[in-house]
Amino acid sequence: MPRGLAYGLGGLLLVVALLLTLFYLFQRRLIYLPATAAPPPAGSVLPGASDVSFETADGLRLAAWFVPAGAPERGLTVLVAPGNAGDRSLRAPLADALRRHGYSVLLVDYRGYGGNPGAPTESGLALDIRAARDFLLAEKGVRAEELICFGESLGAAVIAGLAAERPCAGVLLRSPFADLASVGSVHYPFLPVRALLKDEFPVAETVRHVRAPTVVVLGTADSIVPPEQSRQVAAAAAGLTEVVEVAGAEHNDLALLAGADLIGAVDRLAELITRR
């Protein structure tokens, strides 16, 4: 091999190795995109809402917003696990829409988000959502049969893990991906994502073990989580009751945050729960 070509290939390999190393070391900065500052007081954003906090099993105290139900109350509470970006204030339209339909709501921020201590990881988020559920049962008197577990995008993975191990009355997964490597490969097709990822979030596998009534909501124009991945999750869900496809909706569109199709899906799930 000519010396110049050998040097060129060596340089290319060095660049590839450097790129892979950087991705491995800094991957969580690409996955988790928190707004790290504390949001405004709950009541200043959602009148009647309150700032609450709870402690995780590994000793972190996390802040959240509790939003009481509007009249007429349904006697159900929605635990909201957010996606990978922002903080709880961005989910205020969802909480407002849900309370207007008679639900109490707990808007959670994970570790590292919304002024909370710690850094997000798959195992850490699992501890966070367990602590949020425990808070509702212990401090707010919510029974498991009154709890709807709602997850958006990355939060759908978090909720699937929770519902597989602890009872929920119903589960709604909004824009779920099949697993983190599958959605990561869509956005980084030039990298061996599955081999490099530290966090897995195997949603399609996990929902096979969720027995609660499960609804999947997706946007047909979603460019962040391909709709076919959400359909794959729905096909795998042991407790599937409905798939709602919001025509033309992108991942971050208002229609998928607090639109009529989404809230209607929650209402139908609630009606199913109350008939059981």
Coordinates of C-alpha atoms in Angstrom, one line a residue:
M1 CA 0.0 0.0 0.0
P2 CA 1.4 3.4 -0.9
R3 CA 2.5 5.4 2.1
G4 CA 0.2 8.3 1.3
L5 CA -2.8 6.0 1.2
A6 CA -1.9 4.3 4.4
Y7 CA -1.5 7.7 6.1
G8 CA -4.9 8.7 4.7
L9 CA -6.6 5.6 6.0
G10 CA -4.9 5.9 9.3
G11 CA -6.2 9.5 9.6
L12 CA -9.7 8.4 8.7
L13 CA -9.7 5.7 11.3
L14 CA -8.5 8.1 13.9
V15 CA -11.3 10.5 13.1
V16 CA -13.9 7.7 13.3
A17 CA -12.5 6.5 16.6
L18 CA -12.6 10.1 17.9
L19 CA -16.2 10.5 16.8
L20 CA -17.3 7.3 18.4
T21 CA -15.5 8.1 21.6
L22 CA -17.1 11.6 21.8
F23 CA -20.6 10.1 21.1
Y24 CA -20.1 7.5 23.8
L25 CA -18.8 10.0 26.4
F26 CA -21.4 12.8 25.7
Q27 CA -24.4 10.8 24.5
R28 CA -26.6 11.7 27.5
R29 CA -26.2 15.4 26.5
L30 CA -27.8 14.5 23.2
I31 CA -30.6 12.4 24.8
Y32 CA -31.6 14.6 27.8
L33 CA -32.2 18.2 27.1
P34 CA -33.3 19.7 30.4
A35 CA -34.3 23.3 31.2
T36 CA -32.2 23.3 34.4
A37 CA -33.5 26.4 36.1
A38 CA -36.5 26.2 38.4
P39 CA -39.7 27.3 36.7
P40 CA -42.1 29.9 38.1
P41 CA -44.3 28.9 41.1
A42 CA -47.1 26.6 40.0
G43 CA -49.9 28.9 41.0
S44 CA -48.5 31.7 38.8
V45 CA -48.8 29.5 35.7
L46 CA -51.9 27.4 36.6
P47 CA -54.2 29.1 39.1
G48 CA -55.0 26.7 42.0
A49 CA -52.0 24.5 41.3
S50 CA -49.4 24.0 44.0
D51 CA -45.7 23.3 44.2
V52 CA -45.0 19.9 45.8
S53 CA -41.9 17.7 46.3
F54 CA -41.0 14.1 47.1
E55 CA -37.9 12.1 47.7
T56 CA -36.5 9.3 45.5
A57 CA -35.1 6.1 46.8
D58 CA -31.6 7.4 46.3
G59 CA -32.2 10.5 48.3
L60 CA -33.0 13.2 45.8
R61 CA -35.8 15.7 46.6
L62 CA -37.6 16.5 43.3
A63 CA -40.0 19.4 42.8
A64 CA -43.3 18.9 40.8
W65 CA -46.6 20.6 40.3
F66 CA -49.9 19.3 41.5
V67 CA -53.0 20.6 39.7
P68 CA -56.4 19.8 41.4
A69 CA -59.3 18.7 39.2
G70 CA -61.9 21.1 38.0
A71 CA -65.6 20.5 38.3
P72 CA -67.1 18.1 37.7
E73 CA -64.4 15.9 39.2
R74 CA -63.9 12.4 37.7
G75 CA -62.1 11.0 40.8
L76 CA -59.1 10.2 38.7
T77 CA -55.5 11.5 38.8
V78 CA -53.1 11.7 35.8
L79 CA -49.4 11.2 36.5
V80 CA -47.6 12.9 33.6
A81 CA -44.0 11.7 32.7
P82 CA -42.6 14.3 30.3
G83 CA -40.4 13.9 27.3
N84 CA -36.7 14.6 27.1
A85 CA -36.7 18.4 26.8
G86 CA -37.7 21.5 28.8
D87 CA -39.4 21.4 32.2
R88 CA -42.9 21.0 33.7
S89 CA -44.0 24.5 32.7
L90 CA -44.1 23.4 29.1
R91 CA -46.7 20.9 30.0
A92 CA -49.0 23.5 31.6
P93 CA -51.4 23.4 28.6
L94 CA -51.8 19.7 29.0
A95 CA -52.5 20.0 32.8
D96 CA -55.0 22.8 32.2
A97 CA -56.8 20.8 29.6
L98 CA -56.9 17.7 31.8
R99 CA -58.2 19.6 34.9
R100 CA -60.9 21.2 32.8
H101 CA -62.0 17.6 32.0
G102 CA -62.2 16.7 35.7
Y103 CA -58.8 15.2 36.3
S104 CA -56.2 16.0 39.0
V105 CA -52.7 16.1 37.5
L106 CA -49.2 15.7 38.8
L107 CA -46.6 17.3 36.4
V108 CA -43.3 15.7 37.2
D109 CA -39.7 16.9 36.4
Y110 CA -37.0 14.3 36.4
R111 CA -33.6 14.7 38.2
G112 CA -31.6 17.4 36.5
Y113 CA -34.8 19.1 35.1
G114 CA -36.6 22.2 36.4
G115 CA -34.3 23.0 39.2
N116 CA -34.1 19.5 40.5
P117 CA -30.8 18.0 41.6
G118 CA -29.0 15.1 40.0
A119 CA -28.3 14.0 36.4
P120 CA -30.8 12.0 34.2
T121 CA -30.2 8.4 33.4
E122 CA -32.5 5.5 32.6
S123 CA -32.3 4.0 36.0
G124 CA -32.6 7.4 37.6
L125 CA -35.8 8.3 35.8
A126 CA -37.3 5.0 36.9
L127 CA -36.6 6.0 40.5
D128 CA -38.1 9.4 39.9
I129 CA -41.4 8.2 38.5
R130 CA -41.7 5.5 41.2
A131 CA -41.3 8.3 43.8
A132 CA -43.9 10.4 42.1
R133 CA -46.4 7.6 42.1
D134 CA -45.6 6.8 45.8
F135 CA -46.2 10.5 46.6
L136 CA -49.7 10.5 45.0
L137 CA -50.7 7.3 46.9
A138 CA -49.2 8.3 50.3
E139 CA -49.7 12.1 50.3
K140 CA -52.7 12.7 48.1
G141 CA -54.7 9.6 48.9
V142 CA -54.9 8.5 45.3
R143 CA -55.6 4.7 44.9
A144 CA -53.9 2.7 42.2
E145 CA -57.3 2.1 40.6
E146 CA -57.7 5.9 40.3
L147 CA -54.4 6.5 38.6
I148 CA -53.8 7.1 34.9
C149 CA -50.2 6.9 34.0
F150 CA -49.4 9.2 31.1
G151 CA -46.1 9.4 29.3
E152 CA -45.0 11.5 26.3
S153 CA -42.1 10.4 24.0
L154 CA -39.2 9.5 26.4
G155 CA -41.8 9.7 29.2
A156 CA -43.7 6.9 27.5
A157 CA -40.7 4.7 28.1
V158 CA -40.6 5.8 31.7
I159 CA -44.3 5.1 32.2
A160 CA -44.1 1.7 30.5
G161 CA -41.5 0.7 33.0
L162 CA -43.5 1.9 35.9
A163 CA -46.7 0.2 34.8
A164 CA -45.0 -3.1 34.2
E165 CA -44.0 -3.3 37.9
R166 CA -46.6 -1.2 39.8
P167 CA -50.4 -1.1 39.3
C168 CA -52.0 1.8 37.3
A169 CA -55.7 2.0 36.4
G170 CA -54.8 2.9 32.8
V171 CA -51.8 3.8 30.7
L172 CA -51.5 6.3 27.9
L173 CA -48.4 6.4 25.8
R174 CA -48.0 9.4 23.5
S175 CA -45.5 9.1 20.7
P176 CA -43.6 6.1 22.1
F177 CA -40.5 4.8 20.4
A178 CA -39.8 1.1 20.1
D179 CA -36.5 1.5 22.1
L180 CA -34.0 4.2 22.4
A181 CA -31.5 2.6 19.9
S182 CA -34.2 2.3 17.2
V183 CA -35.1 6.0 17.4
G184 CA -31.5 7.0 17.8
S185 CA -30.5 5.1 14.7
V186 CA -33.0 7.2 12.7
H187 CA -31.3 10.4 13.7
Y188 CA -27.7 9.1 13.7
P189 CA -27.7 6.6 10.9
F190 CA -23.9 6.9 10.5
L191 CA -23.2 5.6 14.0
P192 CA -23.5 2.2 15.6
V193 CA -26.0 3.5 18.1
R194 CA -27.2 0.3 19.5
A195 CA -23.6 -0.8 20.4
L196 CA -22.8 2.6 22.0
L197 CA -25.9 3.5 24.1
K198 CA -25.7 3.3 27.9
D199 CA -29.5 3.7 28.3
E200 CA -31.9 1.3 26.5
F201 CA -35.6 2.1 27.3
P202 CA -37.0 -1.0 25.6
V203 CA -40.6 0.2 25.3
A204 CA -41.9 -2.4 22.8
E205 CA -40.6 -5.2 25.0
T206 CA -41.8 -3.7 28.3
V207 CA -45.4 -3.1 27.2
R208 CA -45.8 -6.9 26.8
H209 CA -45.8 -7.0 30.6
V210 CA -48.3 -4.1 31.1
R211 CA -51.7 -5.5 31.9
A212 CA -53.5 -2.2 32.5
P213 CA -55.7 -0.8 29.7
T214 CA -53.3 0.9 27.3
V215 CA -53.9 3.6 24.7
V216 CA -51.2 4.7 22.2
V217 CA -51.4 8.2 20.6
L218 CA -49.2 9.2 17.7
G219 CA -48.9 11.9 15.1
T220 CA -48.8 10.7 11.5
A221 CA -46.3 13.4 10.5
D222 CA -43.9 12.8 13.5
S223 CA -40.3 13.3 12.4
I224 CA -38.8 12.8 15.8
V225 CA -40.4 9.4 16.6
P226 CA -41.4 7.7 13.4
P227 CA -45.1 6.7 13.5
E228 CA -44.2 3.1 12.6
Q229 CA -42.3 2.8 15.9
S230 CA -45.4 3.9 17.9
R231 CA -47.5 1.4 16.0
Q232 CA -44.9 -1.3 16.9
V233 CA -45.4 -0.4 20.5
A234 CA -49.1 -0.6 20.1
A235 CA -48.9 -4.0 18.4
A236 CA -46.8 -5.3 21.4
A237 CA -49.0 -3.9 24.2
A238 CA -50.7 -6.6 26.2
G239 CA -53.4 -4.3 27.4
L240 CA -54.0 -2.3 24.2
T241 CA -57.5 -0.8 24.0
E242 CA -57.1 1.9 21.4
V243 CA -54.6 3.5 18.9
V244 CA -55.3 7.2 18.1
E245 CA -53.5 8.6 15.1
V246 CA -53.6 12.3 14.9
A247 CA -53.5 13.1 11.2
G248 CA -50.7 15.5 10.1
A249 CA -49.4 16.1 13.6
E250 CA -45.7 16.6 14.2
H251 CA -44.0 15.5 17.4
N252 CA -44.2 18.9 19.2
D253 CA -47.4 20.2 17.8
L254 CA -50.1 21.5 20.1
A255 CA -52.4 18.8 18.9
L256 CA -50.2 16.2 20.6
L257 CA -49.6 18.3 23.7
A258 CA -53.1 19.2 24.6
G259 CA -55.3 18.7 21.5
A260 CA -58.9 17.4 21.3
D261 CA -57.8 14.0 20.0
L262 CA -55.4 13.5 22.9
I263 CA -57.7 14.6 25.6
G264 CA -60.5 12.6 24.0
A265 CA -58.3 9.5 24.3
V266 CA -57.8 10.2 28.0
D267 CA -61.6 10.6 28.4
R268 CA -62.3 7.3 26.7
L269 CA -59.7 5.5 28.8
A270 CA -61.2 7.1 31.9
E271 CA -64.7 5.8 30.9
L272 CA -63.3 2.3 30.4
I273 CA -61.6 2.5 33.9
T274 CA -64.8 3.6 35.6
R275 CA -66.8 0.8 34.0
R276 CA -64.5 -1.9 35.2

